[in-house]
XYZ file of C-alpha atoms in Angstrom:
740
model
C -41.178 -8.839 -2.146
C -37.406 -8.872 -2.686
C -35.562 -6.093 -0.859
C -32.362 -4.843 -2.504
C -29.836 -2.781 -0.570
C -27.881 -0.754 -3.120
C -24.727 1.295 -2.501
C -24.981 1.133 1.271
C -23.554 -1.130 3.919
C -25.184 -4.461 4.671
C -27.660 -3.975 7.513
C -25.478 -5.483 10.228
C -27.854 -4.432 12.987
C -30.465 -6.839 11.591
C -28.243 -9.786 12.472
C -29.803 -11.485 15.530
C -26.438 -12.909 16.646
C -23.779 -10.195 16.305
C -20.291 -10.944 17.577
C -19.453 -9.592 21.000
C -15.668 -9.683 20.862
C -15.017 -6.126 19.703
C -18.116 -4.059 20.386
C -20.899 -3.045 18.028
C -20.933 -4.718 14.589
C -21.191 -1.365 12.805
C -20.896 2.081 14.312
C -23.720 4.625 13.842
C -21.219 6.965 12.237
C -20.399 4.426 9.532
C -24.069 3.708 8.823
C -24.866 7.416 8.605
C -21.978 7.997 6.200
C -23.060 5.015 4.112
C -26.488 6.546 3.639
C -24.862 9.837 2.665
C -22.736 8.044 0.062
C -25.941 6.806 -1.565
C -26.870 10.367 -2.468
C -23.702 10.760 -4.555
C -24.125 7.615 -6.638
C -23.567 7.898 -10.413
C -26.421 7.737 -12.911
C -27.382 4.083 -13.284
C -30.679 4.490 -15.058
C -29.733 2.608 -18.233
C -29.936 -1.111 -17.528
C -30.893 -2.375 -20.999
C -29.462 -5.807 -21.866
C -28.750 -7.410 -25.225
C -30.187 -10.846 -25.962
C -26.924 -12.632 -25.120
C -26.566 -10.990 -21.714
C -30.294 -11.264 -20.954
C -30.040 -15.036 -21.402
C -27.441 -15.193 -18.619
C -30.272 -14.520 -16.143
C -28.008 -12.744 -13.668
C -29.628 -11.570 -10.431
C -28.178 -10.415 -7.100
C -28.587 -13.958 -5.781
C -26.531 -15.333 -8.684
C -23.382 -14.178 -6.902
C -24.080 -16.105 -3.692
C -22.924 -19.758 -3.845
C -25.668 -22.276 -3.139
C -25.234 -25.479 -1.101
C -21.446 -25.029 -0.946
C -21.196 -25.715 -4.679
C -18.471 -24.046 -6.694
C -18.702 -22.636 -10.200
C -15.040 -21.735 -10.261
C -13.797 -21.361 -13.864
C -17.241 -21.873 -15.434
C -17.377 -19.716 -18.556
C -20.221 -17.683 -20.123
C -19.422 -16.606 -23.744
C -20.526 -13.109 -24.766
C -19.366 -13.140 -28.394
C -16.675 -11.368 -30.382
C -14.904 -8.357 -28.929
C -16.062 -6.067 -31.750
C -19.693 -6.994 -31.039
C -19.404 -6.655 -27.257
C -17.809 -3.236 -27.650
C -20.545 -1.846 -29.909
C -23.737 -3.378 -28.457
C -26.198 -0.993 -26.725
C -26.114 -3.233 -23.649
C -25.392 -2.262 -20.047
C -23.446 -5.448 -19.219
C -21.448 -5.339 -22.460
C -20.668 -1.691 -21.713
C -19.367 -2.629 -18.255
C -17.293 -5.507 -19.693
C -15.743 -3.165 -22.257
C -14.932 -0.571 -19.569
C -13.407 -3.262 -17.352
C -11.131 -4.408 -20.172
C -10.020 -0.822 -20.829
C -9.348 -0.191 -17.140
C -7.558 -3.517 -16.695
C -5.274 -2.884 -19.651
C -4.501 0.525 -18.192
C -3.456 -1.050 -14.889
C -0.922 -3.250 -16.674
C 0.049 -0.890 -19.519
C -0.740 2.764 -18.680
C 0.259 3.919 -22.166
C -1.247 1.019 -24.153
C -5.071 0.792 -24.249
C -6.877 -2.218 -25.654
C -6.106 -2.597 -29.360
C -9.662 -2.814 -30.662
C -8.656 -3.600 -34.225
C -6.237 -6.395 -33.337
C -8.738 -7.919 -30.877
C -11.838 -7.459 -33.033
C -12.327 -11.187 -33.557
C -11.219 -12.286 -30.097
C -13.793 -14.185 -28.050
C -15.023 -12.456 -24.884
C -16.320 -14.496 -21.964
C -17.264 -13.969 -18.338
C -15.652 -16.562 -16.061
C -16.829 -17.321 -12.527
C -14.117 -17.104 -9.913
C -14.226 -17.752 -6.178
C -13.869 -15.010 -3.591
C -10.228 -14.516 -2.676
C -9.713 -11.396 -0.581
C -11.131 -12.148 2.860
C -10.452 -14.399 5.765
C -13.555 -15.178 7.849
C -12.807 -14.431 11.501
C -15.399 -14.413 14.309
C -18.229 -13.696 11.881
C -19.733 -16.022 9.269
C -19.742 -13.862 6.166
C -21.156 -15.477 3.072
C -18.752 -15.516 0.183
C -19.745 -13.730 -3.008
C -18.539 -15.154 -6.277
C -17.106 -12.807 -8.873
C -16.693 -12.649 -12.620
C -13.484 -11.976 -14.477
C -13.344 -10.972 -18.123
C -11.474 -13.324 -20.444
C -10.287 -12.412 -23.918
C -9.253 -15.380 -26.102
C -7.349 -14.824 -29.357
C -9.044 -15.903 -32.626
C -6.728 -18.910 -32.953
C -7.639 -20.009 -29.422
C -3.990 -20.064 -28.312
C -3.585 -16.915 -26.211
C -5.902 -15.775 -23.414
C -6.017 -12.540 -21.400
C -7.690 -12.655 -17.972
C -8.621 -9.420 -16.257
C -7.194 -8.635 -12.852
C -10.346 -6.633 -12.143
C -13.342 -8.653 -10.971
C -17.007 -7.880 -11.605
C -19.104 -8.255 -8.453
C -22.473 -7.200 -7.037
C -22.947 -3.716 -5.651
C -26.191 -4.827 -4.017
C -27.137 -7.348 -1.353
C -29.831 -9.986 -2.032
C -32.834 -9.489 0.248
C -30.819 -7.232 2.521
C -28.658 -10.140 3.645
C -26.388 -8.673 6.356
C -23.740 -11.324 5.809
C -22.943 -10.607 2.151
C -20.183 -8.073 1.532
C -20.969 -5.848 -1.423
C -19.411 -3.060 -3.420
C -20.315 0.554 -2.727
C -20.694 3.393 -5.205
C -19.161 6.701 -4.172
C -19.616 8.922 -7.194
C -17.070 11.430 -8.437
C -17.421 14.098 -5.751
C -15.163 14.932 -2.810
C -14.112 12.237 -0.379
C -16.107 12.355 2.859
C -13.615 13.194 5.612
C -16.096 11.919 8.204
C -15.732 8.450 6.710
C -11.976 8.618 7.330
C -12.563 9.682 10.930
C -14.985 6.811 11.442
C -12.472 4.310 10.083
C -9.924 5.429 12.640
C -12.513 5.273 15.407
C -13.531 1.763 14.333
C -9.893 0.719 14.398
C -9.566 2.049 17.949
C -12.809 0.410 19.110
C -12.594 -2.937 17.339
C -8.887 -3.690 17.266
C -8.111 -2.481 20.765
C -4.323 -2.641 21.109
C -3.784 -5.022 18.188
C -2.748 -2.259 15.837
C -0.300 -0.898 18.422
C 1.930 -3.939 18.351
C 4.850 -4.798 20.570
C 7.108 -3.505 17.814
C 5.614 -0.022 18.015
C 5.594 0.103 21.796
C 9.264 -0.854 21.956
C 10.272 2.169 19.917
C 10.816 5.676 21.238
C 9.113 8.768 19.947
C 11.449 10.068 17.212
C 11.781 13.428 18.966
C 13.612 11.579 21.733
C 16.279 10.425 19.270
C 16.922 13.452 17.068
C 15.841 17.046 16.545
C 12.526 16.505 14.793
C 10.639 19.219 12.966
C 6.965 19.119 12.037
C 4.565 21.357 10.119
C 2.059 23.005 12.447
C -1.015 23.023 10.169
C -2.896 25.398 12.521
C -0.305 28.146 12.917
C 1.207 27.287 9.510
C 4.786 27.196 10.681
C 7.598 24.747 11.212
C 7.980 23.626 14.807
C 10.461 21.560 16.751
C 8.499 18.562 17.984
C 8.427 17.528 21.611
C 8.543 13.928 22.763
C 5.030 12.474 22.896
C 3.360 15.013 20.584
C 0.858 13.541 18.102
C 1.569 13.922 14.423
C 0.853 12.292 11.082
C 3.248 11.685 8.188
C 3.158 11.836 4.401
C 4.416 9.103 2.075
C 4.644 10.170 -1.560
C 6.759 10.102 -4.709
C 8.965 13.150 -5.216
C 9.317 12.937 -8.988
C 11.730 14.956 -11.076
C 10.015 18.362 -11.137
C 11.699 20.914 -8.844
C 9.788 22.110 -5.778
C 10.608 23.754 -2.471
C 12.836 21.800 -0.099
C 13.939 22.970 3.316
C 17.420 24.477 3.658
C 19.280 25.249 6.884
C 19.115 28.970 6.212
C 15.289 28.869 6.026
C 14.687 27.318 9.441
C 14.331 30.567 11.404
C 11.870 32.163 8.981
C 9.743 29.036 8.625
C 9.510 28.578 12.381
C 7.751 31.899 12.766
C 3.938 32.038 12.771
C 2.668 31.689 9.174
C 6.230 30.979 8.094
C 5.055 28.081 5.915
C 2.713 30.440 4.057
C 5.778 32.228 2.724
C 6.705 29.139 0.693
C 3.205 27.748 0.018
C 3.363 28.832 -3.621
C 6.474 26.646 -4.042
C 4.971 23.539 -2.452
C 3.489 20.846 -4.709
C -0.167 19.826 -4.547
C 0.385 16.574 -2.661
C 2.058 18.321 0.282
C -0.512 21.136 0.337
C -3.328 18.574 0.259
C -1.773 16.564 3.083
C -1.583 19.685 5.252
C -5.283 20.329 4.752
C -6.234 16.717 5.402
C -4.214 16.598 8.634
C -6.055 19.706 9.801
C -9.458 18.260 8.840
C -8.679 15.028 10.700
C -7.756 16.895 13.867
C -4.001 16.238 13.916
C -1.987 19.408 14.359
C 1.421 18.322 13.115
C 2.423 16.834 9.775
C 5.841 15.377 9.004
C 7.034 15.646 5.383
C 10.617 14.701 4.552
C 11.298 17.484 2.048
C 10.002 20.202 4.399
C 11.125 18.771 7.747
C 14.683 17.665 6.881
C 17.162 20.398 5.879
C 18.303 19.027 2.541
C 21.675 20.792 2.641
C 22.628 19.453 6.092
C 24.315 16.111 5.409
C 24.902 15.335 9.087
C 21.266 15.940 10.019
C 20.036 14.049 6.943
C 22.070 10.976 7.854
C 20.735 11.078 11.406
C 17.112 11.498 10.292
C 17.307 8.821 7.595
C 18.417 6.317 10.206
C 15.278 7.076 12.232
C 12.631 6.616 9.547
C 11.330 3.523 11.319
C 10.604 5.726 14.331
C 9.015 8.535 12.332
C 6.498 6.351 10.498
C 5.767 3.808 13.230
C 4.983 6.495 15.797
C 2.795 8.587 13.476
C -0.948 8.535 14.265
C -1.459 7.699 10.601
C 0.327 8.087 7.294
C -1.218 9.827 4.295
C -0.177 7.782 1.262
C -0.310 9.437 -2.166
C -0.160 6.261 -4.251
C -1.432 7.772 -7.507
C 0.689 9.907 -9.778
C 4.376 9.851 -10.550
C 5.335 13.069 -8.753
C 4.440 15.340 -5.854
C 2.357 17.690 -8.001
C -0.377 15.092 -8.547
C -2.272 15.978 -5.382
C -4.721 13.811 -3.442
C -7.446 12.834 -5.941
C -10.891 13.403 -4.459
C -9.706 15.869 -1.819
C -8.986 19.588 -1.696
C -10.501 20.368 -5.085
C -8.449 17.736 -6.919
C -10.656 15.670 -9.229
C -10.713 11.908 -8.841
C -8.296 10.478 -11.363
C -10.323 7.386 -12.304
C -14.077 6.901 -12.682
C -15.676 4.141 -10.666
C -16.767 1.131 -12.707
C -20.414 0.716 -11.692
C -23.379 -0.176 -13.915
C -27.042 -1.108 -13.431
C -27.580 -4.360 -15.317
C -31.075 -5.249 -16.478
C -34.320 -4.159 -14.883
C -34.303 -6.396 -11.800
C -32.292 -4.202 -9.471
C -28.907 -5.805 -10.178
C -26.004 -3.384 -9.924
C -22.537 -4.640 -10.856
C -19.180 -3.003 -10.501
C -15.480 -3.760 -10.606
C -12.633 -2.849 -8.306
C -8.971 -3.721 -8.264
C -7.464 -5.738 -5.431
C -5.887 -3.433 -2.903
C -2.562 -5.209 -2.464
C -2.024 -5.678 -6.184
C -2.978 -2.089 -7.014
C -0.655 -0.701 -4.368
C 2.234 -2.896 -5.484
C 1.876 -1.787 -9.111
C 1.234 1.895 -8.373
C 3.968 4.537 -8.857
C 4.243 4.648 -5.055
C 4.634 0.872 -4.806
C 7.401 0.842 -7.394
C 9.704 3.300 -5.635
C 12.414 2.243 -3.211
C 12.094 5.142 -0.766
C 8.427 4.437 -0.034
C 8.980 0.804 1.010
C 9.960 1.329 4.641
C 7.384 4.109 4.982
C 4.546 1.645 4.317
C 6.206 -1.083 6.361
C 6.311 0.948 9.550
C 3.046 2.857 9.257
C 0.484 1.382 11.662
C -2.417 3.164 9.981
C -2.468 4.527 6.446
C -4.973 6.585 4.458
C -4.254 5.664 0.862
C -5.333 7.682 -2.193
C -5.372 5.400 -5.234
C -7.499 4.379 -8.239
C -9.852 7.336 -7.817
C -10.813 6.161 -4.344
C -9.568 6.219 -0.761
C -8.556 3.289 1.458
C -7.690 2.757 5.109
C -5.095 0.155 6.091
C -4.250 -0.752 9.643
C -2.554 -3.854 11.048
C -5.791 -5.828 11.148
C -7.902 -4.771 8.187
C -8.278 -2.768 5.001
C -11.404 -0.666 4.559
C -12.223 1.069 1.330
C -14.616 3.661 0.015
C -15.855 1.351 -2.758
C -16.583 -1.772 -0.681
C -18.730 -2.294 2.414
C -16.271 -3.961 4.786
C -16.700 -2.147 8.083
C -17.167 -4.961 10.554
C -14.917 -6.242 13.353
C -15.074 -9.793 12.029
C -13.506 -8.919 8.679
C -9.776 -9.553 8.454
C -7.590 -9.407 5.400
C -4.828 -11.888 4.664
C -2.233 -9.554 6.101
C 0.643 -11.873 5.157
C 0.256 -10.429 1.666
C 1.178 -7.023 3.036
C 4.377 -5.853 4.622
C 3.371 -6.460 8.231
C 6.234 -8.815 8.994
C 8.403 -5.933 10.080
C 5.891 -5.234 12.822
C 6.418 -8.659 14.378
C 9.406 -9.778 16.392
C 9.146 -13.533 15.928
C 10.717 -14.220 12.569
C 13.892 -12.339 11.736
C 14.853 -14.731 8.948
C 11.476 -14.555 7.245
C 11.136 -10.795 7.494
C 14.681 -10.114 6.277
C 14.209 -12.386 3.242
C 10.834 -10.856 2.480
C 11.867 -7.243 2.973
C 15.054 -7.588 0.948
C 13.277 -9.057 -2.056
C 10.433 -6.552 -1.880
C 12.810 -3.592 -1.570
C 15.231 -4.639 -4.314
C 12.433 -5.162 -6.850
C 11.711 -1.422 -6.578
C 13.384 1.421 -8.438
C 15.500 4.319 -7.254
C 16.281 7.457 -9.219
C 19.778 7.372 -7.732
C 21.084 3.899 -6.941
C 23.472 5.311 -4.338
C 20.348 5.989 -2.238
C 19.717 2.247 -1.791
C 21.327 1.960 1.624
C 19.664 5.114 2.958
C 16.264 3.929 1.741
C 16.709 0.593 3.556
C 18.426 1.836 6.720
C 15.205 2.057 8.726
C 14.543 -1.659 8.191
C 17.963 -2.590 9.527
C 17.641 -0.195 12.469
C 14.276 -1.688 13.392
C 15.654 -5.212 13.325
C 18.547 -4.178 15.530
C 15.981 -2.840 18.019
C 13.613 -5.794 17.830
C 15.836 -8.806 18.187
C 17.859 -9.716 21.237
C 20.137 -12.084 19.329
C 23.549 -10.587 18.466
C 23.203 -9.311 14.893
C 26.401 -7.292 14.895
C 26.374 -3.871 13.366
C 24.671 -3.231 10.055
C 27.078 -2.679 7.201
C 26.442 -2.300 3.476
C 22.796 -3.263 3.980
C 23.559 -6.464 5.899
C 23.821 -7.500 9.532
C 27.399 -8.629 10.083
C 26.142 -11.328 12.433
C 24.258 -12.897 9.511
C 26.982 -12.488 6.918
C 27.574 -16.222 6.372
C 23.942 -16.590 5.303
C 23.240 -13.268 3.572
C 26.304 -13.587 1.350
C 24.461 -16.439 -0.403
C 22.022 -14.006 -2.084
C 21.307 -14.495 -5.763
C 19.683 -12.151 -8.285
C 16.863 -12.072 -10.811
C 17.103 -11.426 -14.519
C 18.576 -8.219 -15.889
C 20.694 -7.496 -12.823
C 23.916 -5.540 -13.152
C 26.813 -4.387 -11.029
C 26.692 -1.211 -8.964
C 30.427 -0.580 -8.537
C 30.278 1.930 -5.687
C 29.264 -0.845 -3.268
C 30.955 -4.205 -2.576
C 30.039 -7.225 -4.711
C 29.440 -9.411 -1.647
C 26.434 -7.254 -0.669
C 23.085 -7.028 -2.440
C 23.668 -3.246 -2.442
C 26.521 -3.836 -4.892
C 24.013 -4.957 -7.524
C 20.969 -3.477 -9.226
C 18.235 -6.078 -9.385
C 15.832 -8.195 -7.353
C 17.702 -10.103 -4.639
C 16.700 -13.523 -3.295
C 17.924 -15.306 -0.189
C 17.832 -19.076 0.427
C 16.322 -20.455 3.603
C 18.990 -21.043 6.260
C 19.215 -24.424 7.919
C 16.053 -25.267 9.803
C 15.377 -21.611 10.560
C 18.737 -21.190 12.309
C 21.005 -18.301 11.436
C 24.059 -20.309 12.497
C 24.719 -21.405 8.934
C 28.483 -20.905 8.819
C 30.221 -24.047 7.531
C 33.760 -23.329 6.366
C 36.743 -25.511 5.698
C 39.010 -25.902 8.675
C 42.725 -26.513 8.435
C 45.195 -26.804 11.252
C 47.453 -24.105 9.816
C 44.747 -21.715 8.620
C 41.518 -21.258 10.626
C 38.430 -20.693 8.465
C 36.072 -17.755 8.732
C 34.679 -14.512 7.347
C 35.937 -11.195 8.707
C 34.777 -7.715 7.753
C 37.253 -4.814 7.392
C 36.380 -1.134 6.999
C 39.561 -0.598 5.023
C 42.762 -2.400 4.070
C 45.301 0.250 5.032
C 46.884 -2.221 7.449
C 47.879 -4.468 4.520
C 49.146 -1.641 2.338
C 45.927 -0.938 0.417
C 44.695 2.482 1.615
C 41.383 3.542 0.123
C 40.119 -0.037 -0.262
C 36.966 -0.100 1.883
C 34.243 -2.564 2.898
C 36.160 -5.786 2.316
C 35.487 -9.341 3.455
C 38.378 -11.670 4.191
C 37.134 -15.173 3.488
C 39.298 -18.118 4.419
C 38.005 -21.456 3.182
C 38.522 -24.255 0.669
C 38.722 -23.194 -2.980
C 38.817 -25.091 -6.259
C 38.374 -24.582 -10.001
C 35.554 -26.030 -12.100
C 34.272 -25.640 -15.659
C 31.016 -23.818 -16.429
C 28.937 -25.522 -19.121
C 28.012 -22.749 -21.633
C 24.500 -24.189 -22.167
C 21.981 -22.630 -19.807
C 19.182 -24.339 -17.956
C 16.169 -22.078 -18.234
C 12.414 -22.088 -18.564
C 9.100 -20.954 -17.051
C 9.265 -20.505 -13.299
C 13.026 -19.783 -13.242
C 13.872 -16.399 -11.749
C 17.180 -16.656 -13.604
C 19.047 -19.072 -15.892
C 21.365 -21.664 -14.362
C 24.631 -23.127 -15.599
C 26.008 -26.560 -14.839
C 29.350 -26.913 -13.155
C 31.440 -29.794 -14.496
C 34.449 -31.568 -13.006
C 37.648 -32.333 -14.876
C 36.110 -35.496 -16.329
C 33.314 -33.431 -17.870
C 30.668 -34.723 -15.443
C 28.002 -32.278 -14.175
C 28.502 -31.817 -10.450
C 26.600 -28.662 -9.507
C 24.816 -25.503 -10.591
C 25.637 -21.801 -10.489
C 23.714 -18.623 -11.172
C 25.657 -15.531 -12.212
C 24.643 -12.078 -11.021
C 25.485 -9.800 -13.933
C 23.587 -9.958 -17.211
C 26.815 -9.229 -19.073
C 28.132 -12.565 -17.824
C 24.912 -14.233 -18.924
C 25.236 -12.637 -22.375
C 28.771 -13.986 -22.719
C 27.320 -17.495 -22.517
C 24.518 -16.879 -25.012
C 26.257 -18.904 -27.725
C 27.934 -22.325 -27.368
C 31.641 -21.940 -26.724
C 34.302 -23.695 -24.691
C 33.473 -23.683 -20.987
C 34.888 -21.036 -18.691
C 36.983 -22.160 -15.747
C 35.834 -20.427 -12.562
C 37.035 -20.501 -8.983
C 34.503 -21.503 -6.344
C 34.671 -21.125 -2.570
C 33.089 -23.744 -0.343
C 30.955 -21.998 2.269
C 28.265 -24.160 3.833
C 26.110 -27.261 3.709
C 23.192 -27.025 1.299
C 20.208 -27.913 3.453
C 17.103 -29.574 1.952
C 14.376 -26.967 1.617
C 16.977 -24.214 1.634
C 15.426 -22.368 -1.263
C 14.057 -22.557 -4.756
C 17.356 -22.290 -6.597
C 19.487 -24.654 -4.499
C 16.783 -27.330 -4.569
C 17.342 -27.697 -8.288
C 20.766 -29.034 -7.406
C 19.214 -31.927 -5.503
C 18.557 -33.839 -8.707
C 22.189 -33.938 -9.846
C 23.292 -37.569 -10.237
C 26.979 -37.856 -9.455
C 29.294 -40.854 -9.307
C 32.785 -39.977 -8.021
C 34.066 -43.441 -8.996
C 32.918 -43.341 -12.628
C 35.480 -43.566 -15.431
C 35.445 -40.679 -17.925
C 34.903 -43.251 -20.668
C 36.628 -41.044 -23.210
C 40.220 -41.686 -24.283
C 40.938 -38.018 -24.838
C 39.654 -37.199 -21.374
C 41.800 -39.968 -19.848
C 44.892 -38.527 -21.480
C 44.017 -34.971 -20.466
C 43.052 -35.612 -16.858
C 44.430 -38.222 -14.465
C 41.761 -40.665 -13.377
C 43.073 -40.744 -9.837
C 41.147 -38.301 -7.629
C 42.740 -35.680 -5.415
C 42.849 -36.693 -1.761
C 45.082 -34.181 0.009
C 42.277 -31.610 0.298
C 40.303 -33.736 2.732
C 39.861 -32.001 6.046
C 37.081 -31.284 8.494
C 33.788 -29.493 7.882
C 32.714 -27.447 10.876
C 28.978 -28.058 10.779
C 25.894 -28.982 12.764
C 25.761 -31.989 10.481
C 29.063 -33.608 11.444
C 27.354 -36.832 12.443
C 25.455 -37.025 9.166
C 27.103 -34.696 6.659
C 25.102 -33.563 3.666
C 26.248 -34.263 0.141
C 26.144 -30.722 -1.281
C 27.817 -27.443 -0.424
C 26.838 -23.824 -1.002
C 29.535 -22.079 -3.014
C 30.506 -18.592 -4.145
C 31.873 -17.869 -7.613
C 34.744 -15.343 -7.643
C 36.786 -13.573 -10.314
C 40.054 -11.630 -9.849
C 39.643 -7.879 -9.562
C 41.999 -4.900 -9.694
C 40.955 -1.721 -7.886
C 42.241 1.720 -8.879
C 42.519 4.345 -6.124
C 43.900 7.603 -7.411
C 47.009 6.645 -9.368
C 47.481 3.356 -7.520
C 46.271 -0.010 -8.776
C 45.780 -2.790 -6.268
C 45.555 -6.394 -7.387
C 45.027 -9.495 -5.278
C 41.337 -8.675 -4.806
C 38.276 -10.645 -5.908
C 34.639 -9.931 -6.718
C 31.667 -12.197 -6.193
C 29.852 -12.842 -9.482
C 27.536 -15.665 -8.488
C 26.587 -18.482 -6.134
C 25.524 -22.081 -6.464
C 25.688 -25.613 -5.081
C 28.113 -28.444 -5.688
C 28.417 -32.102 -4.705
C 30.929 -32.525 -1.915
C 32.615 -35.521 -3.553
C 33.234 -33.569 -6.756
C 36.035 -31.693 -5.002
C 38.203 -34.758 -5.589
C 37.721 -34.182 -9.320
C 38.247 -30.414 -9.498
C 40.376 -28.945 -12.272
C 43.190 -28.385 -9.823
C 43.740 -29.734 -6.355
C 41.495 -27.929 -3.834
C 43.361 -26.031 -1.168
C 42.805 -23.717 1.741
C 43.045 -20.084 0.653
C 42.449 -16.569 1.867
C 40.529 -14.095 -0.324
C 39.971 -10.367 -0.089
C 36.485 -9.907 -1.564
C 35.468 -6.398 -2.538
């Protein structure tokens, strides 16, 4: 007789060879909670199938690969969308609900257009398991099904992000990970406690990494306040006291925020109760959850930082890496666009999304669908906001409310209410999460990753960009023993020769209150090329006996008669003029369009990408090329990055004749030679044939009634063949630039 385990955990204790590395395979607490979850399952009595779905012959065992064979991308047609949507069939009903939910994930305000898709073909497509990494325990993989919608003409296809998978285990197999139904009632707080206990027992010190242990308790670095959820008052925290933190989206609705004048009253017993009616649901819910989980103090930015004390705010903002890394756990309100949304499933707040679970047929098969954790978090309101980035980065344990369910993320695993994963051998691919900031082995990789991830997010006020990223920079200054120099304008001065090579994605625009040479001076997703062979010593500037090359940062230019001009780089290097071809190079896979650089003979000799979309728009129609000034900065190293690699295919012959009489008359055929000097580089013995370049334009800055010229702004970067300098529009020469 076939035994089906529905809604619960796989029976790990039946495994005759459990792993011994991290204690018991499954704690009694988890197993007890799993059985309790079974009592709250939704009504799954209707398992009727239509003829089409009945012929698929799906059973629980259908989702377990046999003999290492793969059915990846095999398709099972279900018929037209209008038929699937209206059939009295349990599987068709689940497919229709999955499509609705999947569309909602991508387009919250645009459900599936049933009329437009009436004649689209619906299919179920087998896809391989993709979320887990098998470590220390041989879990069987379970295949999944995605829903595919193909347009009537067969040209366009929509593939669901959600995957349909079994919520039952064939024959009680303890090695098959299955979904778990939780119903629509309150979240079981005991499950959250058990997750934290399992993390302590199974992961030992792995989740308390060297990064965390290097950092001080935040109360040792600044006056830190916390909400005492027992005495309901604000309290000054002492070094070493346990607390948890809240990560949430403020939104635009007004709510109570701490002011200096309120400190005394709120620090009295029950002082917080005096303002409870002004606190939004997410904060109130977090206070209750902290109390239920046995942690006395809760840190919430809006209630623990006096919002009218600019000095204190600046000090606290610079210590966010300490606040979140030292918290016992972080409560993450990932659902909802403001702080009034609450914690769905806790404290009387209804779950915001129903679970997609359905009994299919009469043979005991239960199927459901769940979104991938990383993808859901990245596309949630919380994952789209700039302020929440460093909060998730530094949190060692997080309790995440999202998609009508609750999740637990630590540094080794992700456990979730809707999936039976509680086992020490289960590890997620943590490189997909923001754990790099918790490691101290790869500064280059983590800075590139963190900068791109942060700049893709949105801020209500762009001037907050530096404050929202300060904790990342502070942590890196603490972690790495190499001399990074001080952090300025979102960049480590010690890395300036590399970081200045950033380029931007589509739709970027200038943010004039910050310098153009920093990513903070632009609104848009920022990319960084790989430095040479993982080294940060990438500086390669033109040297001249009368004018040493280099990049120097200045707080202000008062010493040269320009008071009020702040955050300026003085760059001394070789400069030359080239023509930008107005025809873009663009296509699928390009983060941004590229333009060819041409020498005075009209030969392509490099590529540039321009930062501001207004510059891109100016080249939208063919017109005579624009002459731009480029600064030679460094050798372009093979493998340096996606954009510069496109320059590797440029054929260039410095000896070629223009071949055009008009060109011969306009430009002398003889190349320039006086510019030749020495490149200071690690590649002196075997110099490379391309250089990284900056594209500058003249800029005039107005301060009060004064106008200061002689300044430049960075508008792009690119690569150029070294020998093309002999054929620049004008003779290259050593110059000094003030770049704002």
